[in-house]
Short mmCIF file of C-alpha atoms in Angstrom, two decimals:
data_model
loop_
_atom_site.label_atom_id
_atom_site.label_comp_id
_atom_site.label_asym_id
_atom_site.label_seq_id
_atom_site.Cartn_x
_atom_site.Cartn_y
_atom_site.Cartn_z
CA UNK A 26 41.26 -20.68 -0.92
CA UNK A 27 42.96 -20.33 -4.46
CA UNK A 28 41.57 -17.20 -6.15
CA UNK A 29 40.04 -19.27 -9.54
CA UNK A 30 38.38 -21.12 -6.76
CA UNK A 31 37.19 -17.94 -4.75
CA UNK A 32 35.91 -16.80 -7.73
CA UNK A 33 33.81 -19.64 -8.80
CA UNK A 34 32.56 -20.08 -5.39
CA UNK A 35 31.68 -16.33 -5.52
CA UNK A 36 29.65 -16.93 -9.13
CA UNK A 37 27.95 -20.03 -7.40
CA UNK A 38 26.56 -17.56 -5.00
CA UNK A 39 25.05 -15.40 -7.74
CA UNK A 40 23.84 -18.48 -9.86
CA UNK A 41 21.92 -20.08 -6.52
CA UNK A 42 19.55 -17.38 -5.93
CA UNK A 43 18.65 -18.27 -10.34
CA UNK A 44 18.10 -21.61 -9.34
CA UNK A 45 16.45 -21.59 -5.93
CA UNK A 46 13.69 -19.53 -8.34
CA UNK A 47 13.57 -22.02 -11.39
CA UNK A 48 14.76 -25.55 -10.16
CA UNK A 49 15.85 -26.27 -6.89
CA UNK A 50 13.62 -24.56 -4.89
CA UNK A 51 12.35 -26.27 -1.69
CA UNK A 52 9.41 -28.27 -2.88
CA UNK A 53 5.51 -27.53 -2.52
CA UNK A 54 2.82 -29.64 -1.89
CA UNK A 55 0.96 -31.23 -5.33
CA UNK A 56 -1.71 -32.88 -6.59
CA UNK A 57 -0.10 -35.74 -7.93
CA UNK A 58 3.16 -36.16 -6.53
CA UNK A 59 3.42 -40.06 -7.19
CA UNK A 60 2.99 -38.73 -11.42
CA UNK A 61 6.27 -36.68 -10.54
CA UNK A 62 8.15 -39.22 -8.85
CA UNK A 63 7.14 -42.20 -11.46
CA UNK A 64 8.32 -39.54 -14.18
CA UNK A 65 11.86 -39.46 -12.71
CA UNK A 66 11.99 -43.00 -12.01
CA UNK A 67 11.03 -43.71 -15.82
CA UNK A 68 13.37 -40.70 -16.62
CA UNK A 69 16.28 -42.06 -14.82
CA UNK A 70 16.54 -45.57 -16.87
CA UNK A 71 18.48 -43.88 -19.43
CA UNK A 72 21.65 -43.14 -16.37
CA UNK A 73 24.30 -45.57 -15.63
CA UNK A 74 23.53 -44.89 -11.70
CA UNK A 75 19.80 -45.06 -11.52
CA UNK A 76 19.34 -45.40 -8.00
CA UNK A 77 21.74 -42.45 -7.35
CA UNK A 78 19.66 -40.46 -9.97
CA UNK A 79 16.55 -40.85 -8.40
CA UNK A 80 17.88 -39.97 -5.42
CA UNK A 81 19.13 -36.80 -6.40
CA UNK A 82 15.80 -35.75 -8.18
CA UNK A 83 12.98 -37.28 -5.83
CA UNK A 84 13.53 -34.20 -3.36
CA UNK A 85 12.35 -31.83 -6.55
CA UNK A 86 9.99 -33.76 -7.94
CA UNK A 87 7.07 -31.50 -6.89
CA UNK A 88 8.79 -28.47 -9.02
CA UNK A 89 9.98 -30.86 -12.39
CA UNK A 90 6.51 -32.33 -11.95
CA UNK A 91 6.82 -33.60 -15.95
CA UNK A 92 8.83 -31.21 -17.32
CA UNK A 93 11.43 -32.64 -19.25
CA UNK A 94 13.48 -29.34 -19.23
CA UNK A 95 13.04 -28.63 -15.82
CA UNK A 96 14.33 -32.27 -15.04
CA UNK A 97 17.30 -31.67 -16.91
CA UNK A 98 17.97 -28.35 -15.37
CA UNK A 99 17.62 -29.89 -11.89
CA UNK A 100 19.78 -32.63 -12.56
CA UNK A 101 22.33 -29.93 -13.56
CA UNK A 102 21.69 -28.21 -10.63
CA UNK A 103 22.11 -30.95 -8.40
CA UNK A 104 25.38 -31.69 -9.83
CA UNK A 105 26.74 -28.01 -9.89
CA UNK A 106 26.21 -27.77 -6.05
CA UNK A 107 27.88 -31.20 -5.49
CA UNK A 108 30.65 -30.29 -7.43
CA UNK A 109 31.54 -27.21 -5.82
CA UNK A 110 31.01 -28.58 -2.45
CA UNK A 111 33.45 -31.22 -3.46
CA UNK A 112 35.66 -28.78 -5.00
CA UNK A 113 36.11 -26.73 -1.60
CA UNK A 114 36.37 -29.88 0.36
CA UNK A 115 39.81 -31.14 -1.97
CA UNK A 116 40.84 -27.82 -1.39
CA UNK A 117 40.86 -28.20 1.82
CA UNK A 118 43.06 -31.14 2.11
CA UNK A 119 45.99 -28.83 0.59
CA UNK A 120 46.45 -27.65 4.36
CA UNK A 121 46.04 -30.96 5.87
CA UNK A 122 48.75 -31.95 8.40
CA UNK A 123 51.59 -34.04 7.18
CA UNK A 124 50.64 -34.27 4.02
CA UNK A 125 53.45 -35.46 1.68
CA UNK A 126 54.53 -33.59 -1.26
CA UNK A 127 53.23 -35.58 -4.05
CA UNK A 128 50.37 -35.94 -2.35
CA UNK A 129 49.34 -31.91 -1.85
CA UNK A 130 50.59 -31.85 -5.94
CA UNK A 131 47.83 -34.28 -6.55
CA UNK A 132 45.68 -32.36 -4.60
CA UNK A 133 46.49 -29.38 -6.05
CA UNK A 134 45.67 -30.77 -9.78
CA UNK A 135 42.79 -31.98 -8.74
CA UNK A 136 41.06 -29.13 -7.66
CA UNK A 137 42.41 -27.42 -10.57
CA UNK A 138 40.40 -29.67 -12.47
CA UNK A 139 37.54 -30.01 -10.66
CA UNK A 140 37.15 -26.05 -10.90
CA UNK A 141 37.42 -26.64 -14.70
CA UNK A 142 34.77 -28.88 -14.59
CA UNK A 143 32.25 -26.68 -12.13
CA UNK A 144 33.40 -23.66 -15.11
CA UNK A 145 31.70 -26.05 -17.43
CA UNK A 146 28.45 -27.09 -15.40
CA UNK A 147 28.04 -23.61 -15.26
CA UNK A 148 28.04 -23.03 -18.52
CA UNK A 149 25.94 -25.22 -18.93
CA UNK A 150 23.02 -24.00 -16.85
CA UNK A 151 23.27 -20.78 -18.33
CA UNK A 152 22.94 -22.19 -21.97
CA UNK A 153 20.27 -24.94 -20.68
CA UNK A 154 18.46 -21.60 -19.67
CA UNK A 155 18.33 -20.33 -22.63
CA UNK A 156 17.33 -23.36 -24.78
CA UNK A 157 14.00 -22.95 -22.41
CA UNK A 158 13.41 -19.21 -24.14
CA UNK A 159 10.95 -19.05 -26.00
CA UNK A 160 11.50 -17.17 -29.61
CA UNK A 161 14.25 -19.71 -30.77
CA UNK A 162 14.66 -20.92 -34.11
CA UNK A 163 15.35 -24.63 -34.56
CA UNK A 164 19.08 -23.66 -35.73
CA UNK A 165 20.01 -21.94 -32.50
CA UNK A 166 17.90 -24.60 -29.97
CA UNK A 167 19.63 -27.59 -31.17
CA UNK A 168 23.44 -25.81 -31.46
CA UNK A 169 22.88 -24.19 -27.75
CA UNK A 170 21.98 -28.23 -26.70
CA UNK A 171 24.98 -29.19 -28.47
CA UNK A 172 26.93 -27.09 -26.30
CA UNK A 173 25.48 -28.25 -22.88
CA UNK A 174 26.15 -32.16 -23.88
CA UNK A 175 29.60 -31.06 -24.94
CA UNK A 176 30.59 -28.81 -21.83
CA UNK A 177 28.77 -31.42 -19.62
CA UNK A 178 31.15 -34.48 -20.99
CA UNK A 179 33.72 -32.04 -20.70
CA UNK A 180 33.30 -31.43 -16.80
CA UNK A 181 32.94 -35.32 -16.32
CA UNK A 182 36.61 -36.26 -18.39
CA UNK A 183 37.50 -33.00 -15.86
CA UNK A 184 36.46 -34.87 -12.79
CA UNK A 185 37.73 -38.16 -13.69
CA UNK A 186 40.96 -36.89 -14.68
CA UNK A 187 41.20 -35.29 -11.23
CA UNK A 188 42.14 -39.05 -9.83
CA UNK A 189 44.86 -39.73 -12.20
CA UNK A 190 47.56 -37.99 -10.22
CA UNK A 191 46.81 -40.64 -7.63
CA UNK A 192 47.40 -43.85 -9.90
CA UNK A 193 49.47 -46.15 -8.06
CA UNK A 194 50.68 -47.70 -4.42
CA UNK A 195 52.73 -45.00 -3.48
CA UNK A 196 49.70 -42.65 -3.07
CA UNK A 197 47.86 -44.93 -1.11
CA UNK A 198 46.81 -43.38 2.47
CA UNK A 199 44.14 -41.23 3.85
CA UNK A 200 44.38 -38.62 1.54
CA UNK A 201 43.40 -40.59 -1.55
CA UNK A 202 40.63 -42.37 0.12
CA UNK A 203 39.15 -39.15 1.06
CA UNK A 204 39.21 -37.81 -2.34
CA UNK A 205 38.55 -40.56 -4.12
CA UNK A 206 35.51 -41.37 -2.35
CA UNK A 207 33.95 -37.48 -2.92
CA UNK A 208 35.27 -37.22 -6.64
CA UNK A 209 33.65 -40.83 -7.74
CA UNK A 210 30.29 -39.79 -5.93
CA UNK A 211 30.02 -36.34 -8.24
CA UNK A 212 31.71 -38.40 -11.46
CA UNK A 213 28.62 -40.41 -10.89
CA UNK A 214 26.23 -37.73 -10.58
CA UNK A 215 27.79 -36.03 -13.60
CA UNK A 216 27.42 -39.17 -15.72
CA UNK A 217 23.49 -39.19 -14.80
CA UNK A 218 23.19 -35.13 -15.83
CA UNK A 219 25.03 -36.26 -19.09
CA UNK A 220 22.74 -38.98 -19.99
CA UNK A 221 19.95 -37.10 -18.83
CA UNK A 222 20.86 -34.27 -20.93
CA UNK A 223 21.65 -36.75 -24.25
CA UNK A 224 17.98 -37.50 -23.69
CA UNK A 225 16.85 -34.65 -23.53
CA UNK A 226 18.35 -33.65 -26.84
CA UNK A 227 18.03 -36.63 -28.75
CA UNK A 228 14.33 -35.94 -28.70
CA UNK A 229 14.65 -32.97 -30.26
CA UNK A 230 17.08 -33.75 -32.77
CA UNK A 231 14.83 -36.40 -33.92
#
């Protein structure tokens, strides 16, 4: 594994206990689970991939309850974990047997792009937690929200850029198919997270 990716994985391992305490902890019993699910379904209507959005968040309904900040943090946390998993998977393909040189170079570029996106998502999670802190003035609150919007958007761009190196029929094959399937999925998850971040920000800016 490349040094940069190793560093990212290490950072994520440090970050996961934080997430488990606040957003992606195992769901506990809730007196009104249907209300939490309804809140998630309603919130996911702003996303492009609504079914996927609900599927990703429903597991954590009892933790989210009807809290919009928790919903947004959870969407980012789920995205972060899935992008990290995809990055590790793609990195392993550089060692695939009989991989062609042009495929190898495209895979390396893809890993770099996904790694950059992973950093943006980690920054977004940290910033969003600061947004949830008390004692923030409105200007700082909106500034931090703007940062989160910018960084999640940048992560989505990095993910879609990952596939650019596989354009053209000459790149068709098992490697391209495997990567495309994974990256398209995480790009959709990220797109949904961005829509929820934008919704959260819009409600507070108005």
